[in-house]
PDB file of C-alpha atoms in Angstrom:
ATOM      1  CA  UNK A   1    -100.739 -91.042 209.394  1.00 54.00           C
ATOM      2  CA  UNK A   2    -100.966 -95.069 209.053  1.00 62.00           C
ATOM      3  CA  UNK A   3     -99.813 -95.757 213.048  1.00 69.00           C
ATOM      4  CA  UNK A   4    -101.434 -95.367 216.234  1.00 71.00           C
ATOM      5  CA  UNK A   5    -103.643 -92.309 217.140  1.00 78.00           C
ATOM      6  CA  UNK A   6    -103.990 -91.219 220.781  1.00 77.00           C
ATOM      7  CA  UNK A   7    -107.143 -90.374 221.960  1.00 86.00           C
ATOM      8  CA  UNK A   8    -107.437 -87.257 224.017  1.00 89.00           C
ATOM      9  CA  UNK A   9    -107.681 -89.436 227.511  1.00 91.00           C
ATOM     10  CA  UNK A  10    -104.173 -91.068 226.308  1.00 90.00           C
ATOM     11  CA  UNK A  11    -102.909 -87.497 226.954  1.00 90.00           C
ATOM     12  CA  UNK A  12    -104.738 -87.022 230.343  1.00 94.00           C
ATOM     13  CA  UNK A  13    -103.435 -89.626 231.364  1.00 95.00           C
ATOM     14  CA  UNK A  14    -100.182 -89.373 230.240  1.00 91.00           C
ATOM     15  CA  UNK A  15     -99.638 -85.617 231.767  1.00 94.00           C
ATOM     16  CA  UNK A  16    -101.219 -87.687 234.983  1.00 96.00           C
ATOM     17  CA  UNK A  17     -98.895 -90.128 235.046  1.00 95.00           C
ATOM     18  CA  UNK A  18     -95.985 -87.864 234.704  1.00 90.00           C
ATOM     19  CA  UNK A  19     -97.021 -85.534 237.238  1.00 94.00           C
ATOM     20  CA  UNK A  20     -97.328 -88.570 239.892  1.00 95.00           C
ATOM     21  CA  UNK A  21     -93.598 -90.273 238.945  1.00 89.00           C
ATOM     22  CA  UNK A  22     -92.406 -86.329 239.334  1.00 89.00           C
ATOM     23  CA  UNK A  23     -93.736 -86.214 242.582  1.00 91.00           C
ATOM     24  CA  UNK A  24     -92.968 -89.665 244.050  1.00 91.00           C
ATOM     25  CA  UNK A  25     -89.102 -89.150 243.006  1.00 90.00           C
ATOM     26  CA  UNK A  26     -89.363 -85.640 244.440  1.00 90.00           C
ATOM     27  CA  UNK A  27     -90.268 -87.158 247.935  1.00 93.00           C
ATOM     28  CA  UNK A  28     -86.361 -87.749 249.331  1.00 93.00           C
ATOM     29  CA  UNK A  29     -86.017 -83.697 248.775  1.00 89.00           C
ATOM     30  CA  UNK A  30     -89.074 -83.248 251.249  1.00 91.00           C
ATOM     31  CA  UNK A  31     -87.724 -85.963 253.797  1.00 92.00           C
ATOM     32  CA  UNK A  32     -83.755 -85.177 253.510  1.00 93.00           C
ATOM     33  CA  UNK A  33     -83.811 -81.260 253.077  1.00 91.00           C
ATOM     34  CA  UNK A  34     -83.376 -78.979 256.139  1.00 89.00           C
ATOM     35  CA  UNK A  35     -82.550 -75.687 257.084  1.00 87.00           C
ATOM     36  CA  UNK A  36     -79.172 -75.060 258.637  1.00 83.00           C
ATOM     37  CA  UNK A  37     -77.490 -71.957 259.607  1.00 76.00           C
ATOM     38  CA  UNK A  38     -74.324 -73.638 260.465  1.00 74.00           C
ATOM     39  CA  UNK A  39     -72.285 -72.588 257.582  1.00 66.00           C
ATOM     40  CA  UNK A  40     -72.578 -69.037 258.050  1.00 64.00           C
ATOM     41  CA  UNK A  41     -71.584 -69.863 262.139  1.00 65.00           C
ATOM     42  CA  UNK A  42     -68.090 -69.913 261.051  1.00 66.00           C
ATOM     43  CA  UNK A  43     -67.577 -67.030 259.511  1.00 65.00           C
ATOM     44  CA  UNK A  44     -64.100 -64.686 261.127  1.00 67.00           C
ATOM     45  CA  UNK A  45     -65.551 -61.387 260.119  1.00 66.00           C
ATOM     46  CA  UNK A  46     -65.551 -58.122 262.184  1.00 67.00           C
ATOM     47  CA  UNK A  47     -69.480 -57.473 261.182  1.00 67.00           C
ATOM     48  CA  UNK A  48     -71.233 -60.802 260.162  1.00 61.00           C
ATOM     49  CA  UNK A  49     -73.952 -60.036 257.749  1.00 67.00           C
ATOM     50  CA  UNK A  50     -75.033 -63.640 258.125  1.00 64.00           C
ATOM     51  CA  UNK A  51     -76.025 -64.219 261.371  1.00 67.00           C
ATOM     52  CA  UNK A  52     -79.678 -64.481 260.619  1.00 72.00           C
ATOM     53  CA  UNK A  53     -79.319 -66.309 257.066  1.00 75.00           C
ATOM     54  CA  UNK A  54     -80.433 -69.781 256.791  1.00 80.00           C
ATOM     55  CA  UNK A  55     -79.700 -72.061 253.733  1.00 81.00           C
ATOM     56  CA  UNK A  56     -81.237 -75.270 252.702  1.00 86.00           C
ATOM     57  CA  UNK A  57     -79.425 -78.569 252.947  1.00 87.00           C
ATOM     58  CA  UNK A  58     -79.097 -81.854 252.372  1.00 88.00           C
ATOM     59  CA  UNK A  59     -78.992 -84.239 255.332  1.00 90.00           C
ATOM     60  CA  UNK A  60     -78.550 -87.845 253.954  1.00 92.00           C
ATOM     61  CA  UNK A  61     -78.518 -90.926 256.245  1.00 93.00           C
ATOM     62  CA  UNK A  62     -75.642 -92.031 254.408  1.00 94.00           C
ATOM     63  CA  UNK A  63     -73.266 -91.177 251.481  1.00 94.00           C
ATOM     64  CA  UNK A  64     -74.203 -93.991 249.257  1.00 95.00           C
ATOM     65  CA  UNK A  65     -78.062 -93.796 249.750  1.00 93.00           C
ATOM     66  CA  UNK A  66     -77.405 -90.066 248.453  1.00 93.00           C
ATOM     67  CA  UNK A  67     -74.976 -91.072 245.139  1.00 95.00           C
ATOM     68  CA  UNK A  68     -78.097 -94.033 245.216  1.00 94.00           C
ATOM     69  CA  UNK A  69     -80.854 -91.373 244.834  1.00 93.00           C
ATOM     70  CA  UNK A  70     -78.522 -88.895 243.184  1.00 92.00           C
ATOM     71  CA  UNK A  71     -77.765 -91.584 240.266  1.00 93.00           C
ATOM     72  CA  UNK A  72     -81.229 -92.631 240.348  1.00 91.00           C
ATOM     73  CA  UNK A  73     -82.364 -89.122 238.830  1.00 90.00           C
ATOM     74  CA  UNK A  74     -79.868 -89.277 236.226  1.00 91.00           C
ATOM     75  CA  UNK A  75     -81.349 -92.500 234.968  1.00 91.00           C
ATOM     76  CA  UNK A  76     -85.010 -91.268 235.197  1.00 86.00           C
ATOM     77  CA  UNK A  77     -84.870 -87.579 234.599  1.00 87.00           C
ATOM     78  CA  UNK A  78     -81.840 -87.795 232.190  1.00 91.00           C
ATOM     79  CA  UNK A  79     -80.822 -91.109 230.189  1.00 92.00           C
ATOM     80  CA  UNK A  80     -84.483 -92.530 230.040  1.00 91.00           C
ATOM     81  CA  UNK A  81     -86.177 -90.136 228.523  1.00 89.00           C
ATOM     82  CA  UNK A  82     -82.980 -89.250 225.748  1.00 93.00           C
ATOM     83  CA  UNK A  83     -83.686 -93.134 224.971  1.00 95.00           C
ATOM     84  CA  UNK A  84     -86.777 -92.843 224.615  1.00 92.00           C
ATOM     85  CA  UNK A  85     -86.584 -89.133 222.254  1.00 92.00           C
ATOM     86  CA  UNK A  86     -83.878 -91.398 220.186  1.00 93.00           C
ATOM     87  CA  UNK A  87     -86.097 -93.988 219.779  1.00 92.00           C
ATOM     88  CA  UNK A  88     -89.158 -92.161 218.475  1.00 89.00           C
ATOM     89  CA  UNK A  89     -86.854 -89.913 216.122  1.00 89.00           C
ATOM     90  CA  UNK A  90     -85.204 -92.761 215.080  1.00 90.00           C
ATOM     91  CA  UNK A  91     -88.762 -94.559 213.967  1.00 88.00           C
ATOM     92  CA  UNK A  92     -89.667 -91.239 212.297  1.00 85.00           C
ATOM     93  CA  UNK A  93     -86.626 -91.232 210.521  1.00 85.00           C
ATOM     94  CA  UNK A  94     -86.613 -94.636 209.274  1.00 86.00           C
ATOM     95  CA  UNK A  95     -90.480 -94.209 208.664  1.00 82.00           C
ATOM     96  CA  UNK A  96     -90.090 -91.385 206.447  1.00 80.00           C
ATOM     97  CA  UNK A  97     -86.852 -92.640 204.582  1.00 78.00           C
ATOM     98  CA  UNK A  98     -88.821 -96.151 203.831  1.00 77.00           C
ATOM     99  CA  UNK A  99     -92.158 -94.075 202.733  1.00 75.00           C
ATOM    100  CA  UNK A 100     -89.395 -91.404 200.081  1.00 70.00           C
ATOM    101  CA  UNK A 101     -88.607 -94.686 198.719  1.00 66.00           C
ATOM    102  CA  UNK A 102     -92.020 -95.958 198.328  1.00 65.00           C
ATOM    103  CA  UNK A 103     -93.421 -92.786 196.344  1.00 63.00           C
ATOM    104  CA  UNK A 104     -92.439 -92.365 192.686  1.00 48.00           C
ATOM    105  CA  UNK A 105     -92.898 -88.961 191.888  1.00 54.00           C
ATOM    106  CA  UNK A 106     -91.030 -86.697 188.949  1.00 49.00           C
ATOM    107  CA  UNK A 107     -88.009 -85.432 188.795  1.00 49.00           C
ATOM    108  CA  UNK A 108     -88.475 -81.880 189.944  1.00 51.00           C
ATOM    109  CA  UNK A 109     -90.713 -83.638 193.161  1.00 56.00           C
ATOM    110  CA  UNK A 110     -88.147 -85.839 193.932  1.00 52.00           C
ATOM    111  CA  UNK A 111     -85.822 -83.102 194.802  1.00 54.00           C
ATOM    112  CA  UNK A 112     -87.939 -80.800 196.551  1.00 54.00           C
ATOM    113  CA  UNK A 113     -88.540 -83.918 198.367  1.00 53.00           C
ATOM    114  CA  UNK A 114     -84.984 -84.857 198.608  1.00 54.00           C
ATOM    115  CA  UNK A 115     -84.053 -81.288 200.051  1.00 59.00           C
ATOM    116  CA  UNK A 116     -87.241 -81.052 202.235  1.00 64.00           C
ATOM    117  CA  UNK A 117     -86.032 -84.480 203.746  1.00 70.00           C
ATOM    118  CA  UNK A 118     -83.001 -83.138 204.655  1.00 79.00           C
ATOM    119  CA  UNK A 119     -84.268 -80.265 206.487  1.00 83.00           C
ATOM    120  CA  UNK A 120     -86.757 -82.618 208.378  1.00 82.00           C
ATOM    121  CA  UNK A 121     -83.581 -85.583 209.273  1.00 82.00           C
ATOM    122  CA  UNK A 122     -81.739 -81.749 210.328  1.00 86.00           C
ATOM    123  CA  UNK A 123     -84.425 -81.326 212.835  1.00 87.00           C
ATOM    124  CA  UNK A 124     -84.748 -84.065 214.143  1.00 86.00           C
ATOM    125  CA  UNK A 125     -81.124 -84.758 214.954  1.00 88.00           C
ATOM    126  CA  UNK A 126     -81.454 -81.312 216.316  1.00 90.00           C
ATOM    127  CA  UNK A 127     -83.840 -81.667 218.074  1.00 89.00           C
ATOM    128  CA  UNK A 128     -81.960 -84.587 220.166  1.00 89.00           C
ATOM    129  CA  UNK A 129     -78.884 -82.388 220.589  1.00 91.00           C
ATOM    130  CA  UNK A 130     -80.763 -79.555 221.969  1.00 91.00           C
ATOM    131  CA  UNK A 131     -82.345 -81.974 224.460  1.00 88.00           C
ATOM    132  CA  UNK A 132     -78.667 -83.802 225.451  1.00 89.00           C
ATOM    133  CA  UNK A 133     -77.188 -80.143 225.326  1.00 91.00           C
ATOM    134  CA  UNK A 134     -79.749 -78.090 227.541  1.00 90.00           C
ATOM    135  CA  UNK A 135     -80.830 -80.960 230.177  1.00 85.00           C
ATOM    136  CA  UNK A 136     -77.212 -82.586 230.928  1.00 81.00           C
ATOM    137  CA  UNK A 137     -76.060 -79.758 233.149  1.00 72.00           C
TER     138      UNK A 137
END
């Protein structure tokens, strides 16, 4: 309530931004990407059900400019933004625990507050395992 407020072009822009950085690291797909029939060329089988399947590959000038890119994505679309989640939990964690302290309420608030505290610090640390859990594979 006491920190920065957004205005509703901070959003536009943000969703903006976003959408541009997804695009411009989507660009290798586009340029390295073909479609090859090769794989099913090979194929010892009295009736070849492939013949006319084609599948989409990925035809990198060279093996480390592919772990480059490959690594790359990890770092942007992976590590960066579980930083960043960690970081703004964190604050909100540490914001809230400093502001409990600051409050002097009665007894009987003080543990509603106590156990509603712990069901917001369980979400939030939740909340980052869900993200590392669900977006690592």
């Amino acid at each position: 309530p006491s920190g920065w407020k957004p205005m509703v072009r901070h959003s536009y822009l943000a969703v903006a931004i976003t959408w541009l950085v997804g695009c411009f690291i989507s660009l290798p797909f586009l340029f390295f990407n073909v479609l090859d029939n090769s794989p099913f060329q090979n194929i010892s089988l009295p009736f070849n059900p492939f013949t006319d399947h084609f599948i989409c590959m990925e035809r990198w000038p060279s093996e480390h400019k592919r772990l480059a890119y490959t690594t790359s994505l990890l770092l942007f679309q992976y590590c960066l933004p579980l930083i960043l989640i960690l970081v703004c939990y964190l604050r909100i964690f540490l914001r809230l625990r400093r502001r409990k302290y600051m409050v002097e309420r009665t007894r009987d608030n003080r543990q509603k507050k106590a156990k509603g505290s712990k069901r917001i610090n369980a979400m939030l640390a939740s909340i980052v395992a869900v993200f590392t859990v669900c977006w690592l594979p």
